[in-house]
Amino acid sequence: MKYRLLSSNYKTIMIKLQTLILVGLSLTATHSQAQYNKLHIPDTMSGKTFNLVLKDTFTQFKTGQTTITAGVNSNFWGPTLIFNQGDTVHMNILNKLNDSTTVHWHGFHLPAVMDGGPHQVIPPNTVWRPYWKVQNDAATYWYHPHLHEMTQEQMTKGLGGLIIVRDAVESALALPRTYGIDDIPVVLTSRRYTASNQFVTRNSAYGDYIFTNGTTNAEFTIPKQVVRLRILDAEMERSYNLGFSDNRTFYIISSGGGLFDKPIAVTRLPIHVGERYEILVDCSNDAVGTTFDLNAFNSGQSQSFPGGEPGTGGEFGSLLNNKTFTTLHFTVGSATAKPITTIPTALRTNTYLTAADATVSRTINITNGNPGSGIPFDLDNKPFNLTTINHIVTTGTTEKWTVKNNNVFGHCFHIHDVQFKLVSRSTGAIGAYESGWKDNFFISKNESVSFVARFVDYADETHPFMYHCHFANHEDGGMMGQFVVTGTNGLNKALNQPFLFSVYPNPAKNNLKIALGQNIVAYYVTINNIVGKTVMMLPQPEIDQPIDISNLASGTYFLQVMDKNTQSVSTQKFIKE
Ligand code: C2O
Ligand code: CU
């Protein structure tokens, strides 16, 4: 049923896209400080099937020439996806970009083949259909492109979006959760323009203008009550030392992978690239009309703090560096009908991993790239290689990873597949704000940081997960490695053995089914057209479900199945009517 809806949905999305481009024009921002623009709130999508179209777009961000951008169902950035824990979510990703890309589900525990890392390349005009059971706890996650050497460019153009996971524990709490009203997405990033109004996508770590949800000089009318902000640092490199202009106390309720035991009261919160935090801001005692700002108190930060560098131009400078600047201007408005007016005292009971739980230890060294290689940084003196598996992890193991930074720079370490617990920092204590479940952390120069993670399941000897610096320019430059999670017997590839299967009906119109032999497990199904162009990719398809081929043009196609156990590939021809 849900598959049949696909092609008509694409048409609706295309019409919506045109409308959104017009809406984009009305979001036009001037960069004068006096004028505020209404904070853009990305649309939401919920349910179990998500149709996402990635597209090259133009956006009028500045007067004069329009800027070449990209978006997901939109002209810049994408919709906020809302998942319920326990649901199996199905993604229909249509790549209408002129380039290949990937879509990575940052922070999610899911099979590596669905992960959207650099291996799951989606060619132009191809549909990619990953699906997985949502096991993550309620928190804020995100999706973004992860094509090797293209991540900075594709993210800079605007590809990405937030994901909100809801679960029973979070839903039972008296927390603000009316999206766009008292539960506000705040995606922080910045951009730099060329003389012809194009985004600078290379050799530049920092933007000059703040984009909050894609809005410059953003303002929001905040209701007179407790409000939740879901903050993401979607920068290439910059960190934000967040706080409010009136220095009010606010309450951190969630880090990357879930709620804290109880809210943490602070006046400042450092957030680094790729990280998310949910905070509560209490406006219930503010007079209507009160104004205040969410600021980045980045002035006076050390050179090791990304964005603390003093220069205003060049690769590591920016107009925003080492300054305190506003990311979002608030005006207090009247309360909503059923406002939350108190900060909860307890959130959930977490059982965190400790260093003593780990039975395997690994060390990752942040190293300088070889002189003359053009690669500034790498890990363990090895620039990223798509065909090198750097680490093999056995399912069911709890491991302690220590990252050592002997480098002149701070970096942001991120690992796929797991949420971890930080257990030590050589420079001192772990901040309360980073004491929850995380998938990312900042490591300053000459520091060594350890975390503990449990690699529960999803053994897959073929598809690796990534670990890398989340600075897009460092990641593109090779500061990345990969690991596979194997079954308890380790790597054990059987020989390539051809196998038989059939597709039916043949010819087929809308739906196609695959019949496999007894011992064959479909690991990957790819449909190529007559000239060999891949048009559809189905990681580990649910073989009892028909494949929706209604959006394919009539003609001859080749369907290829890879068997999970032997990695053998067999092909069958079919005709689409
Ligand atoms: Cu947010 Cu490997 O990425
Ligand atoms: Cu880095």
PDB file of N, CA, C and O in Angstrom, residues 137-139 167-177 226 228 250-255 258-265 277-280 340 342-352 432-433 435-437:
ATOM      1  N   ASP A 137      16.664   6.351  22.011  1.00  0.00           N
ATOM      2  CA  ASP A 137      15.788   7.008  22.981  1.00  0.00           C
ATOM      3  C   ASP A 137      15.422   8.408  22.496  1.00  0.00           C
ATOM      4  O   ASP A 137      16.095   8.990  21.644  1.00  0.00           O
ATOM      5  N   ALA A 138      14.366   8.945  23.113  1.00  0.00           N
ATOM      6  CA  ALA A 138      13.885  10.281  22.770  1.00  0.00           C
ATOM      7  C   ALA A 138      15.015  11.294  22.908  1.00  0.00           C
ATOM      8  O   ALA A 138      15.662  11.383  23.951  1.00  0.00           O
ATOM      9  N   ALA A 139      15.269  12.025  21.845  1.00  0.00           N
ATOM     10  CA  ALA A 139      16.296  13.075  21.803  1.00  0.00           C
ATOM     11  C   ALA A 139      16.223  13.703  20.416  1.00  0.00           C
ATOM     12  O   ALA A 139      15.343  13.361  19.615  1.00  0.00           O
ATOM     13  N   ASP A 167       9.652   8.862  22.776  1.00  0.00           N
ATOM     14  CA  ASP A 167       9.470   7.541  23.400  1.00  0.00           C
ATOM     15  C   ASP A 167       8.530   7.675  24.591  1.00  0.00           C
ATOM     16  O   ASP A 167       8.098   8.786  24.934  1.00  0.00           O
ATOM     17  N   ALA A 168       8.202   6.558  25.218  1.00  0.00           N
ATOM     18  CA  ALA A 168       7.190   6.557  26.280  1.00  0.00           C
ATOM     19  C   ALA A 168       7.654   7.352  27.496  1.00  0.00           C
ATOM     20  O   ALA A 168       6.851   8.054  28.126  1.00  0.00           O
ATOM     21  N   VAL A 169       8.945   7.269  27.822  1.00  0.00           N
ATOM     22  CA  VAL A 169       9.455   7.971  29.010  1.00  0.00           C
ATOM     23  C   VAL A 169       9.325   9.486  28.823  1.00  0.00           C
ATOM     24  O   VAL A 169       8.799  10.206  29.673  1.00  0.00           O
ATOM     25  N   GLU A 170       9.778   9.958  27.692  1.00  0.00           N
ATOM     26  CA  GLU A 170       9.756  11.407  27.426  1.00  0.00           C
ATOM     27  C   GLU A 170       8.315  11.889  27.327  1.00  0.00           C
ATOM     28  O   GLU A 170       7.977  12.964  27.835  1.00  0.00           O
ATOM     29  N   SER A 171       7.468  11.088  26.693  1.00  0.00           N
ATOM     30  CA  SER A 171       6.080  11.511  26.492  1.00  0.00           C
ATOM     31  C   SER A 171       5.316  11.649  27.800  1.00  0.00           C
ATOM     32  O   SER A 171       4.334  12.389  27.874  1.00  0.00           O
ATOM     33  N   ALA A 172       5.761  10.923  28.830  1.00  0.00           N
ATOM     34  CA  ALA A 172       5.056  10.966  30.116  1.00  0.00           C
ATOM     35  C   ALA A 172       5.472  12.173  30.956  1.00  0.00           C
ATOM     36  O   ALA A 172       4.861  12.455  31.990  1.00  0.00           O
ATOM     37  N   LEU A 173       6.503  12.891  30.528  1.00  0.00           N
ATOM     38  CA  LEU A 173       6.997  14.028  31.313  1.00  0.00           C
ATOM     39  C   LEU A 173       6.256  15.307  30.921  1.00  0.00           C
ATOM     40  O   LEU A 173       5.843  15.474  29.772  1.00  0.00           O
ATOM     41  N   ALA A 174       6.140  16.214  31.902  1.00  0.00           N
ATOM     42  CA  ALA A 174       5.516  17.516  31.633  1.00  0.00           C
ATOM     43  C   ALA A 174       6.567  18.429  31.000  1.00  0.00           C
ATOM     44  O   ALA A 174       7.177  19.269  31.653  1.00  0.00           O
ATOM     45  N   LEU A 175       6.811  18.198  29.695  1.00  0.00           N
ATOM     46  CA  LEU A 175       7.795  18.983  28.954  1.00  0.00           C
ATOM     47  C   LEU A 175       7.098  19.666  27.781  1.00  0.00           C
ATOM     48  O   LEU A 175       6.129  19.127  27.241  1.00  0.00           O
ATOM     49  N   PRO A 176       7.607  20.810  27.358  1.00  0.00           N
ATOM     50  CA  PRO A 176       7.040  21.452  26.166  1.00  0.00           C
ATOM     51  C   PRO A 176       7.310  20.574  24.950  1.00  0.00           C
ATOM     52  O   PRO A 176       8.448  20.123  24.760  1.00  0.00           O
ATOM     53  N   ARG A 177       6.296  20.290  24.141  1.00  0.00           N
ATOM     54  CA  ARG A 177       6.538  19.507  22.932  1.00  0.00           C
ATOM     55  C   ARG A 177       5.604  19.876  21.785  1.00  0.00           C
ATOM     56  O   ARG A 177       5.332  19.063  20.905  1.00  0.00           O
ATOM     57  N   VAL A 226       7.563  27.968  30.048  1.00  0.00           N
ATOM     58  CA  VAL A 226       8.791  27.198  29.841  1.00  0.00           C
ATOM     59  C   VAL A 226       8.819  26.707  28.390  1.00  0.00           C
ATOM     60  O   VAL A 226       7.845  26.127  27.904  1.00  0.00           O
ATOM     61  N   ARG A 228      11.136  24.736  25.231  1.00  0.00           N
ATOM     62  CA  ARG A 228      12.263  23.843  24.919  1.00  0.00           C
ATOM     63  C   ARG A 228      12.931  24.306  23.620  1.00  0.00           C
ATOM     64  O   ARG A 228      12.242  24.550  22.630  1.00  0.00           O
ATOM     65  N   PHE A 250      19.495  28.573  32.431  1.00  0.00           N
ATOM     66  CA  PHE A 250      18.652  27.674  31.647  1.00  0.00           C
ATOM     67  C   PHE A 250      19.006  26.234  32.015  1.00  0.00           C
ATOM     68  O   PHE A 250      19.934  25.991  32.791  1.00  0.00           O
ATOM     69  N   TYR A 251      18.229  25.282  31.507  1.00  0.00           N
ATOM     70  CA  TYR A 251      18.285  23.918  32.023  1.00  0.00           C
ATOM     71  C   TYR A 251      18.502  22.953  30.865  1.00  0.00           C
ATOM     72  O   TYR A 251      17.679  22.875  29.957  1.00  0.00           O
ATOM     73  N   ILE A 252      19.622  22.215  30.898  1.00  0.00           N
ATOM     74  CA  ILE A 252      19.908  21.242  29.839  1.00  0.00           C
ATOM     75  C   ILE A 252      19.171  19.953  30.204  1.00  0.00           C
ATOM     76  O   ILE A 252      19.359  19.418  31.300  1.00  0.00           O
ATOM     77  N   ILE A 253      18.327  19.467  29.313  1.00  0.00           N
ATOM     78  CA  ILE A 253      17.583  18.236  29.623  1.00  0.00           C
ATOM     79  C   ILE A 253      18.076  17.039  28.813  1.00  0.00           C
ATOM     80  O   ILE A 253      17.844  15.901  29.186  1.00  0.00           O
ATOM     81  N   SER A 254      18.755  17.294  27.706  1.00  0.00           N
ATOM     82  CA  SER A 254      19.123  16.165  26.852  1.00  0.00           C
ATOM     83  C   SER A 254      20.405  16.473  26.111  1.00  0.00           C
ATOM     84  O   SER A 254      20.638  17.614  25.702  1.00  0.00           O
ATOM     85  N   SER A 255      21.264  15.448  25.960  1.00  0.00           N
ATOM     86  CA  SER A 255      22.424  15.585  25.069  1.00  0.00           C
ATOM     87  C   SER A 255      22.136  14.726  23.842  1.00  0.00           C
ATOM     88  O   SER A 255      20.986  14.395  23.570  1.00  0.00           O
ATOM     89  N   GLY A 258      19.888  11.153  24.469  1.00  0.00           N
ATOM     90  CA  GLY A 258      18.785  10.925  25.409  1.00  0.00           C
ATOM     91  C   GLY A 258      18.761  11.925  26.548  1.00  0.00           C
ATOM     92  O   GLY A 258      19.660  12.757  26.690  1.00  0.00           O
ATOM     93  N   LEU A 259      17.709  11.806  27.352  1.00  0.00           N
ATOM     94  CA  LEU A 259      17.500  12.715  28.486  1.00  0.00           C
ATOM     95  C   LEU A 259      18.518  12.443  29.590  1.00  0.00           C
ATOM     96  O   LEU A 259      18.941  11.305  29.785  1.00  0.00           O
ATOM     97  N   PHE A 260      18.888  13.471  30.319  1.00  0.00           N
ATOM     98  CA  PHE A 260      19.670  13.318  31.545  1.00  0.00           C
ATOM     99  C   PHE A 260      18.759  12.794  32.661  1.00  0.00           C
ATOM    100  O   PHE A 260      17.538  12.805  32.535  1.00  0.00           O
ATOM    101  N   ASP A 261      19.363  12.380  33.776  1.00  0.00           N
ATOM    102  CA  ASP A 261      18.564  11.980  34.934  1.00  0.00           C
ATOM    103  C   ASP A 261      17.699  13.145  35.403  1.00  0.00           C
ATOM    104  O   ASP A 261      16.537  12.984  35.735  1.00  0.00           O
ATOM    105  N   LYS A 262      18.311  14.322  35.476  1.00  0.00           N
ATOM    106  CA  LYS A 262      17.556  15.517  35.833  1.00  0.00           C
ATOM    107  C   LYS A 262      18.129  16.731  35.111  1.00  0.00           C
ATOM    108  O   LYS A 262      19.268  16.687  34.631  1.00  0.00           O
ATOM    109  N   PRO A 263      17.319  17.814  35.013  1.00  0.00           N
ATOM    110  CA  PRO A 263      17.811  18.994  34.299  1.00  0.00           C
ATOM    111  C   PRO A 263      19.074  19.550  34.959  1.00  0.00           C
ATOM    112  O   PRO A 263      19.234  19.482  36.178  1.00  0.00           O
ATOM    113  N   ILE A 264      19.987  20.082  34.140  1.00  0.00           N
ATOM    114  CA  ILE A 264      21.244  20.654  34.619  1.00  0.00           C
ATOM    115  C   ILE A 264      21.160  22.171  34.428  1.00  0.00           C
ATOM    116  O   ILE A 264      21.035  22.652  33.301  1.00  0.00           O
ATOM    117  N   ALA A 265      21.221  22.913  35.537  1.00  0.00           N
ATOM    118  CA  ALA A 265      21.090  24.378  35.478  1.00  0.00           C
ATOM    119  C   ALA A 265      22.439  24.993  35.136  1.00  0.00           C
ATOM    120  O   ALA A 265      23.447  24.702  35.783  1.00  0.00           O
ATOM    121  N   TYR A 277      21.811  19.623  21.801  1.00  0.00           N
ATOM    122  CA  TYR A 277      21.379  19.726  23.191  1.00  0.00           C
ATOM    123  C   TYR A 277      19.951  20.241  23.193  1.00  0.00           C
ATOM    124  O   TYR A 277      19.598  21.081  22.369  1.00  0.00           O
ATOM    125  N   GLU A 278      19.156  19.715  24.133  1.00  0.00           N
ATOM    126  CA  GLU A 278      17.834  20.294  24.355  1.00  0.00           C
ATOM    127  C   GLU A 278      17.901  21.057  25.660  1.00  0.00           C
ATOM    128  O   GLU A 278      18.403  20.535  26.663  1.00  0.00           O
ATOM    129  N   ILE A 279      17.424  22.300  25.635  1.00  0.00           N
ATOM    130  CA  ILE A 279      17.425  23.109  26.857  1.00  0.00           C
ATOM    131  C   ILE A 279      16.018  23.636  27.135  1.00  0.00           C
ATOM    132  O   ILE A 279      15.207  23.771  26.222  1.00  0.00           O
ATOM    133  N   LEU A 280      15.754  23.898  28.413  1.00  0.00           N
ATOM    134  CA  LEU A 280      14.506  24.557  28.802  1.00  0.00           C
ATOM    135  C   LEU A 280      14.843  25.984  29.208  1.00  0.00           C
ATOM    136  O   LEU A 280      15.807  26.220  29.941  1.00  0.00           O
ATOM    137  N   ILE A 340       3.483  24.943  29.981  1.00  0.00           N
ATOM    138  CA  ILE A 340       4.331  24.338  31.012  1.00  0.00           C
ATOM    139  C   ILE A 340       4.979  25.519  31.745  1.00  0.00           C
ATOM    140  O   ILE A 340       5.534  26.420  31.102  1.00  0.00           O
ATOM    141  N   THR A 342       6.754  25.007  34.958  1.00  0.00           N
ATOM    142  CA  THR A 342       7.811  24.625  35.904  1.00  0.00           C
ATOM    143  C   THR A 342       8.835  23.721  35.215  1.00  0.00           C
ATOM    144  O   THR A 342       8.522  23.018  34.250  1.00  0.00           O
ATOM    145  N   ILE A 343      10.040  23.766  35.746  1.00  0.00           N
ATOM    146  CA  ILE A 343      11.111  22.893  35.263  1.00  0.00           C
ATOM    147  C   ILE A 343      10.985  21.580  36.026  1.00  0.00           C
ATOM    148  O   ILE A 343      10.969  21.584  37.257  1.00  0.00           O
ATOM    149  N   PRO A 344      10.877  20.446  35.343  1.00  0.00           N
ATOM    150  CA  PRO A 344      10.758  19.179  36.075  1.00  0.00           C
ATOM    151  C   PRO A 344      11.996  18.912  36.944  1.00  0.00           C
ATOM    152  O   PRO A 344      13.088  19.360  36.604  1.00  0.00           O
ATOM    153  N   THR A 345      11.808  18.208  38.052  1.00  0.00           N
ATOM    154  CA  THR A 345      12.956  17.919  38.918  1.00  0.00           C
ATOM    155  C   THR A 345      13.660  16.633  38.501  1.00  0.00           C
ATOM    156  O   THR A 345      14.842  16.465  38.746  1.00  0.00           O
ATOM    157  N   ALA A 346      12.937  15.714  37.874  1.00  0.00           N
ATOM    158  CA  ALA A 346      13.546  14.459  37.427  1.00  0.00           C
ATOM    159  C   ALA A 346      13.103  14.175  36.003  1.00  0.00           C
ATOM    160  O   ALA A 346      12.001  14.555  35.595  1.00  0.00           O
ATOM    161  N   LEU A 347      13.962  13.490  35.236  1.00  0.00           N
ATOM    162  CA  LEU A 347      13.640  13.202  33.834  1.00  0.00           C
ATOM    163  C   LEU A 347      13.565  11.699  33.577  1.00  0.00           C
ATOM    164  O   LEU A 347      12.533  11.187  33.184  1.00  0.00           O
ATOM    165  N   ARG A 348      14.671  11.005  33.761  1.00  0.00           N
ATOM    166  CA  ARG A 348      14.653   9.553  33.578  1.00  0.00           C
ATOM    167  C   ARG A 348      15.784   8.929  34.380  1.00  0.00           C
ATOM    168  O   ARG A 348      16.658   9.624  34.873  1.00  0.00           O
ATOM    169  N   THR A 349      15.774   7.609  34.497  1.00  0.00           N
ATOM    170  CA  THR A 349      16.847   6.926  35.214  1.00  0.00           C
ATOM    171  C   THR A 349      17.746   6.254  34.202  1.00  0.00           C
ATOM    172  O   THR A 349      17.338   5.307  33.525  1.00  0.00           O
ATOM    173  N   ASN A 350      18.942   6.773  34.057  1.00  0.00           N
ATOM    174  CA  ASN A 350      19.908   6.199  33.111  1.00  0.00           C
ATOM    175  C   ASN A 350      20.831   5.234  33.826  1.00  0.00           C
ATOM    176  O   ASN A 350      21.255   5.487  34.951  1.00  0.00           O
ATOM    177  N   THR A 351      21.139   4.128  33.176  1.00  0.00           N
ATOM    178  CA  THR A 351      22.195   3.249  33.676  1.00  0.00           C
ATOM    179  C   THR A 351      23.365   3.420  32.725  1.00  0.00           C
ATOM    180  O   THR A 351      23.349   2.910  31.603  1.00  0.00           O
ATOM    181  N   TYR A 352      24.335   4.199  33.133  1.00  0.00           N
ATOM    182  CA  TYR A 352      25.452   4.508  32.246  1.00  0.00           C
ATOM    183  C   TYR A 352      26.516   3.420  32.301  1.00  0.00           C
ATOM    184  O   TYR A 352      26.700   2.765  33.322  1.00  0.00           O
ATOM    185  N   ALA A 432      29.339  18.535  33.343  1.00  0.00           N
ATOM    186  CA  ALA A 432      28.017  17.945  33.603  1.00  0.00           C
ATOM    187  C   ALA A 432      27.218  17.854  32.302  1.00  0.00           C
ATOM    188  O   ALA A 432      26.533  16.862  32.042  1.00  0.00           O
ATOM    189  N   TYR A 433      27.342  18.870  31.447  1.00  0.00           N
ATOM    190  CA  TYR A 433      26.575  18.922  30.194  1.00  0.00           C
ATOM    191  C   TYR A 433      26.976  17.805  29.227  1.00  0.00           C
ATOM    192  O   TYR A 433      26.243  17.500  28.298  1.00  0.00           O
ATOM    193  N   SER A 435      27.885  14.705  30.341  1.00  0.00           N
ATOM    194  CA  SER A 435      27.914  13.493  31.148  1.00  0.00           C
ATOM    195  C   SER A 435      26.803  12.510  30.773  1.00  0.00           C
ATOM    196  O   SER A 435      26.647  11.490  31.428  1.00  0.00           O
ATOM    197  N   GLY A 436      26.036  12.812  29.705  1.00  0.00           N
ATOM    198  CA  GLY A 436      24.951  11.913  29.283  1.00  0.00           C
ATOM    199  C   GLY A 436      25.360  11.094  28.067  1.00  0.00           C
ATOM    200  O   GLY A 436      26.541  10.971  27.745  1.00  0.00           O
ATOM    201  N   TRP A 437      24.368  10.532  27.377  1.00  0.00           N
ATOM    202  CA  TRP A 437      24.634   9.743  26.163  1.00  0.00           C
ATOM    203  C   TRP A 437      25.009  10.673  25.029  1.00  0.00           C
ATOM    204  O   TRP A 437      24.318  11.654  24.778  1.00  0.00           O
TER     205      TRP A 437
END
